[in-house]
């Protein structure tokens, strides 16, 4: 068996983008947000079977988006940087940045010998967009003619709009139950839901999206992949 | 914990278990949740998402009977190294909705994560090199300690095979290891069946000689158990890296593992009992196995230090950003040094 497929097959990899709202309205929850990022890191860096499957990149957005962490197996990251919350909620440039990053990250993963699955974006927000033209940017991100288009799962809390969460989700959308002080828990619950999804996905070798998320109400989507 | 300390017999009802505690696990594989059983410390109730059919119910009863009849070394092994089902749980109307299983002993909790939580040590960590441990402030197991843990895994594999049971679910997450006693504890065996069962797909655990539409059987289990032992023994994960690491070490265990992993005939794979004997340094009946060619030796890939910005554009770097960049680079260099030292020491 000179070319045994099992021995030749590379490691499956799910490029995972955590896109987090760090606008001014998130300021009261800044500490909780950084704690949940540390929790994400501590869980994945001690779970090689999950981190080698789900490579993570973190994109933060407020008035502008930026890459907090480039796509990596979290095992190789000793700790999470902290983010600060300030500014507006720019969806348009965020979706454009995520699309740019996918076009950079996916070829790199393929070149590293990975069998790359369709990327997944976990989008966390506490409010609606403050910019115009974001709908077109989102349409570009999930354009069916773009072979690298990602799946998108949204988690909303605080003043997040159910309608907007539904619009920017392709796989699932969740709206937090409760308000005020419960928003810190909503953040933690969103990350836990994402982690559960990644753990299940790693076991299955394919993206597994939860049907429900603790602390959240599932929003029925108009369009499902 | 033995069956003599479970007073409710081999079949019990969900109602008889009383109020279940907060789940220790939710929505995992076939289980809806795994809950502590009130008043019975160290026991868990695994509740399935769907009631078992007649065939699965019979298989579960068979496993419980095996435990009830086990004596001596087998009973000791079951109690010490496997979360073996103690009782079947029904809904009171005859439908099987779960089982009662022992909780893994606390010696298998050895991991305190940076956020202060205690976690079980999955063999997932054992299938990593010394650099992984060094980078996390953990003590890497020595080669003899790895061998002792693998002996424990092989003992369970041999026990299952001796009883005609097919487990199929050997994986990184279904066994724990103790950093103090250097033993292993296998979980999720309640789905084992006699002869064959549905082939549980797990990425990177595929048996290359078992078609994907073929049920899992004793030969699949021999492969997967050997792969788990080999990964834990070598600290490597990619199959090509594992077999090359084995080929570079001497001894019957390495050779037997290579026989299992590279055999061209799945039915010719050495038994789990032979694997266990080899790990114990005991003689076993060795049969000449025709092996496939070794795969190409993988070239180690350097991890490029990740660029972390942290800070928003136009502003100061986020707290931890630049410092983390230096730590990542230092960590990369340290990891390479530790790996180099390990390679030199093993040669």
Short mmCIF file of C-alpha atoms in Angstrom, two decimals, chain A residues 2-225:
data_model
loop_
_atom_site.label_atom_id
_atom_site.label_comp_id
_atom_site.label_asym_id
_atom_site.label_seq_id
_atom_site.Cartn_x
_atom_site.Cartn_y
_atom_site.Cartn_z
CA UNK A 2 2.30 2.68 -1.30
CA UNK A 3 -0.19 5.53 -1.07
CA UNK A 4 -2.41 4.67 1.87
CA UNK A 5 -5.02 7.41 2.02
CA UNK A 6 -5.29 7.19 5.79
CA UNK A 7 -1.60 7.79 6.19
CA UNK A 8 -1.51 10.53 3.59
CA UNK A 9 -4.54 12.44 4.86
CA UNK A 10 -3.79 15.65 6.68
CA UNK A 11 -5.30 16.88 9.92
CA UNK A 12 -8.79 18.35 9.58
CA UNK A 13 -9.02 21.98 10.61
CA UNK A 14 -11.92 24.33 11.25
CA UNK A 15 -10.87 27.99 10.86
CA UNK A 16 -12.80 29.69 13.64
CA UNK A 17 -13.28 33.44 13.94
CA UNK A 18 -14.45 34.93 17.21
CA UNK A 19 -15.72 38.39 16.31
CA UNK A 20 -16.47 40.43 19.41
CA UNK A 21 -18.16 43.77 19.94
CA UNK A 22 -15.96 46.07 22.04
CA UNK A 23 -17.94 49.24 21.49
CA UNK A 24 -18.55 51.81 24.20
CA UNK A 25 -21.69 50.09 25.43
CA UNK A 26 -19.57 47.06 26.32
CA UNK A 27 -17.46 49.12 28.75
CA UNK A 28 -19.37 47.96 31.86
CA UNK A 29 -18.68 44.39 30.77
CA UNK A 30 -15.04 44.86 29.80
CA UNK A 31 -13.73 42.87 32.74
CA UNK A 32 -16.17 40.04 32.10
CA UNK A 33 -15.20 40.06 28.43
CA UNK A 34 -11.50 39.70 29.19
CA UNK A 35 -12.26 36.99 31.74
CA UNK A 36 -14.20 35.02 29.15
CA UNK A 37 -11.37 35.35 26.65
CA UNK A 38 -8.98 34.02 29.26
CA UNK A 39 -11.41 31.17 29.95
CA UNK A 40 -11.52 30.38 26.22
CA UNK A 41 -7.75 30.33 26.08
CA UNK A 42 -7.31 28.22 29.21
CA UNK A 43 -9.82 25.65 27.98
CA UNK A 44 -8.39 25.30 24.50
CA UNK A 45 -4.73 25.47 25.41
CA UNK A 46 -5.24 22.43 27.64
CA UNK A 47 -7.31 20.56 25.03
CA UNK A 48 -4.97 19.71 22.15
CA UNK A 49 -7.62 17.62 20.41
CA UNK A 50 -9.85 20.68 20.15
CA UNK A 51 -7.23 23.37 19.55
CA UNK A 52 -5.56 21.41 16.77
CA UNK A 53 -8.92 21.07 15.07
CA UNK A 54 -10.36 24.54 15.70
CA UNK A 55 -7.72 27.14 14.92
CA UNK A 56 -8.82 30.47 16.34
CA UNK A 57 -8.56 34.06 15.23
CA UNK A 58 -10.06 36.88 17.26
CA UNK A 59 -11.34 40.07 15.67
CA UNK A 60 -12.57 42.92 17.84
CA UNK A 61 -14.69 45.74 16.53
CA UNK A 62 -16.00 49.07 17.62
CA UNK A 63 -15.66 52.17 15.43
CA UNK A 64 -13.14 50.10 13.49
CA UNK A 65 -12.33 46.41 13.51
CA UNK A 66 -8.89 44.97 14.16
CA UNK A 67 -7.27 41.59 14.53
CA UNK A 68 -6.55 40.81 18.17
CA UNK A 69 -5.16 37.36 17.41
CA UNK A 70 -4.20 35.95 14.05
CA UNK A 71 -5.34 32.43 13.14
CA UNK A 72 -3.46 29.96 15.36
CA UNK A 73 -3.72 26.75 17.32
CA UNK A 74 -4.32 28.29 20.75
CA UNK A 75 -1.98 25.71 22.22
CA UNK A 76 0.87 27.90 21.00
CA UNK A 77 -0.41 31.10 22.60
CA UNK A 78 0.69 31.55 26.21
CA UNK A 79 -2.02 34.02 27.11
CA UNK A 80 -4.72 36.30 25.78
CA UNK A 81 -4.13 40.03 25.37
CA UNK A 82 -6.74 42.21 26.98
CA UNK A 83 -9.17 44.31 25.00
CA UNK A 84 -10.65 47.66 25.94
CA UNK A 85 -14.14 48.83 25.01
CA UNK A 86 -14.86 52.17 23.40
CA UNK A 87 -16.45 53.68 20.30
CA UNK A 88 -19.23 52.81 17.89
CA UNK A 89 -20.37 49.58 16.27
CA UNK A 90 -19.01 49.29 12.74
CA UNK A 91 -20.38 46.15 11.12
CA UNK A 92 -19.41 47.02 7.54
CA UNK A 93 -15.66 47.22 8.00
CA UNK A 94 -15.81 44.26 10.36
CA UNK A 95 -17.37 41.96 7.79
CA UNK A 96 -14.90 43.20 5.18
CA UNK A 97 -11.97 42.52 7.53
CA UNK A 98 -13.19 39.01 8.30
CA UNK A 99 -13.45 38.28 4.60
CA UNK A 100 -9.89 39.58 4.07
CA UNK A 101 -8.60 37.43 6.91
CA UNK A 102 -10.26 34.30 5.53
CA UNK A 103 -8.51 34.88 2.23
CA UNK A 104 -5.20 35.07 4.12
CA UNK A 105 -5.74 32.28 6.65
CA UNK A 106 -7.29 29.51 4.57
CA UNK A 107 -4.44 29.31 2.03
CA UNK A 108 -1.92 29.28 4.89
CA UNK A 109 -3.69 26.38 6.57
CA UNK A 110 -3.86 24.47 3.28
CA UNK A 111 -0.16 25.12 2.69
CA UNK A 112 0.50 23.69 6.16
CA UNK A 113 -1.09 20.43 5.04
CA UNK A 114 -4.43 20.86 6.78
CA UNK A 115 -7.70 19.61 5.36
CA UNK A 116 -9.58 22.88 5.79
CA UNK A 117 -13.30 22.93 6.51
CA UNK A 118 -15.56 25.87 5.75
CA UNK A 119 -14.71 28.64 8.24
CA UNK A 120 -17.08 29.50 11.05
CA UNK A 121 -17.63 32.96 12.48
CA UNK A 122 -18.97 33.35 16.02
CA UNK A 123 -20.29 36.92 16.18
CA UNK A 124 -20.93 38.42 19.62
CA UNK A 125 -22.62 41.80 19.95
CA UNK A 126 -24.54 43.83 22.52
CA UNK A 127 -26.16 46.26 20.14
CA UNK A 128 -27.03 47.10 16.60
CA UNK A 129 -24.72 48.55 13.93
CA UNK A 130 -24.07 52.28 13.96
CA UNK A 131 -22.87 52.40 10.36
CA UNK A 132 -24.52 52.23 6.97
CA UNK A 133 -23.88 49.85 4.16
CA UNK A 134 -23.14 46.89 6.40
CA UNK A 135 -25.75 44.77 4.66
CA UNK A 136 -23.72 44.81 1.44
CA UNK A 137 -20.55 43.94 3.34
CA UNK A 138 -22.28 41.01 4.99
CA UNK A 139 -23.61 39.89 1.62
CA UNK A 140 -20.03 39.89 0.31
CA UNK A 141 -18.90 37.82 3.29
CA UNK A 142 -21.49 35.10 2.76
CA UNK A 143 -21.71 35.35 -1.02
CA UNK A 144 -22.48 31.86 -2.27
CA UNK A 145 -20.20 32.36 -5.26
CA UNK A 146 -17.21 32.81 -2.92
CA UNK A 147 -15.97 29.33 -2.15
CA UNK A 148 -14.49 30.34 1.20
CA UNK A 149 -17.68 31.91 2.55
CA UNK A 150 -18.03 31.14 6.26
CA UNK A 151 -20.85 29.88 8.39
CA UNK A 152 -21.99 32.58 10.83
CA UNK A 153 -23.44 32.05 14.30
CA UNK A 154 -24.59 35.11 16.23
CA UNK A 155 -24.98 35.71 19.94
CA UNK A 156 -26.70 38.92 21.02
CA UNK A 157 -27.19 40.43 24.45
CA UNK A 158 -27.84 43.85 25.94
CA UNK A 159 -29.49 46.00 23.26
CA UNK A 160 -28.83 43.58 20.43
CA UNK A 161 -31.54 43.54 17.80
CA UNK A 162 -33.22 40.22 17.16
CA UNK A 163 -33.80 41.21 13.57
CA UNK A 164 -30.17 42.10 12.97
CA UNK A 165 -28.95 38.94 14.69
CA UNK A 166 -31.18 36.98 12.36
CA UNK A 167 -29.92 38.88 9.33
CA UNK A 168 -26.23 38.28 10.02
CA UNK A 169 -26.55 34.61 10.94
CA UNK A 170 -26.40 31.74 8.48
CA UNK A 171 -26.38 28.78 10.86
CA UNK A 172 -27.89 29.87 14.17
CA UNK A 173 -28.75 32.99 16.14
CA UNK A 174 -29.20 33.36 19.86
CA UNK A 175 -30.52 36.25 21.96
CA UNK A 176 -29.67 36.41 25.64
CA UNK A 177 -32.41 36.15 28.17
CA UNK A 178 -32.23 38.67 30.98
CA UNK A 179 -30.59 42.08 31.05
CA UNK A 180 -28.42 44.36 33.12
CA UNK A 181 -26.09 42.45 35.45
CA UNK A 182 -27.00 39.23 33.68
CA UNK A 183 -25.08 40.44 30.63
CA UNK A 184 -21.77 39.35 32.17
CA UNK A 185 -23.20 35.85 32.45
CA UNK A 186 -24.52 36.13 28.91
CA UNK A 187 -20.98 36.73 27.68
CA UNK A 188 -19.67 33.73 29.55
CA UNK A 189 -22.57 31.61 28.31
CA UNK A 190 -21.86 32.60 24.71
CA UNK A 191 -18.23 31.53 24.98
CA UNK A 192 -19.26 28.29 26.70
CA UNK A 193 -21.72 27.61 23.89
CA UNK A 194 -18.99 28.26 21.35
CA UNK A 195 -16.61 25.97 23.25
CA UNK A 196 -19.21 23.21 23.39
CA UNK A 197 -19.65 23.60 19.65
CA UNK A 198 -15.91 23.37 19.05
CA UNK A 199 -15.51 20.33 21.31
CA UNK A 200 -18.39 18.54 19.56
CA UNK A 201 -17.02 19.59 16.20
CA UNK A 202 -13.57 18.25 17.05
CA UNK A 203 -15.08 14.90 18.03
CA UNK A 204 -17.13 14.72 14.85
CA UNK A 205 -14.52 16.17 12.51
CA UNK A 206 -17.14 18.56 11.21
CA UNK A 207 -18.87 21.73 12.37
CA UNK A 208 -21.50 21.02 15.00
CA UNK A 209 -23.72 23.95 15.91
CA UNK A 210 -25.81 23.78 19.09
CA UNK A 211 -29.55 23.91 18.67
CA UNK A 212 -29.85 25.72 21.97
CA UNK A 213 -27.50 27.79 24.12
CA UNK A 214 -27.86 28.04 27.89
CA UNK A 215 -29.06 31.50 28.88
CA UNK A 216 -30.15 32.30 25.33
CA UNK A 217 -33.31 32.10 23.27
CA UNK A 218 -32.85 30.56 19.84
CA UNK A 219 -33.93 32.90 17.03
CA UNK A 220 -35.54 31.23 14.08
CA UNK A 221 -33.63 32.06 10.96
CA UNK A 222 -35.26 32.95 7.71
CA UNK A 223 -32.56 31.29 5.65
CA UNK A 224 -30.62 28.21 6.69
CA UNK A 225 -27.55 26.80 4.97
#
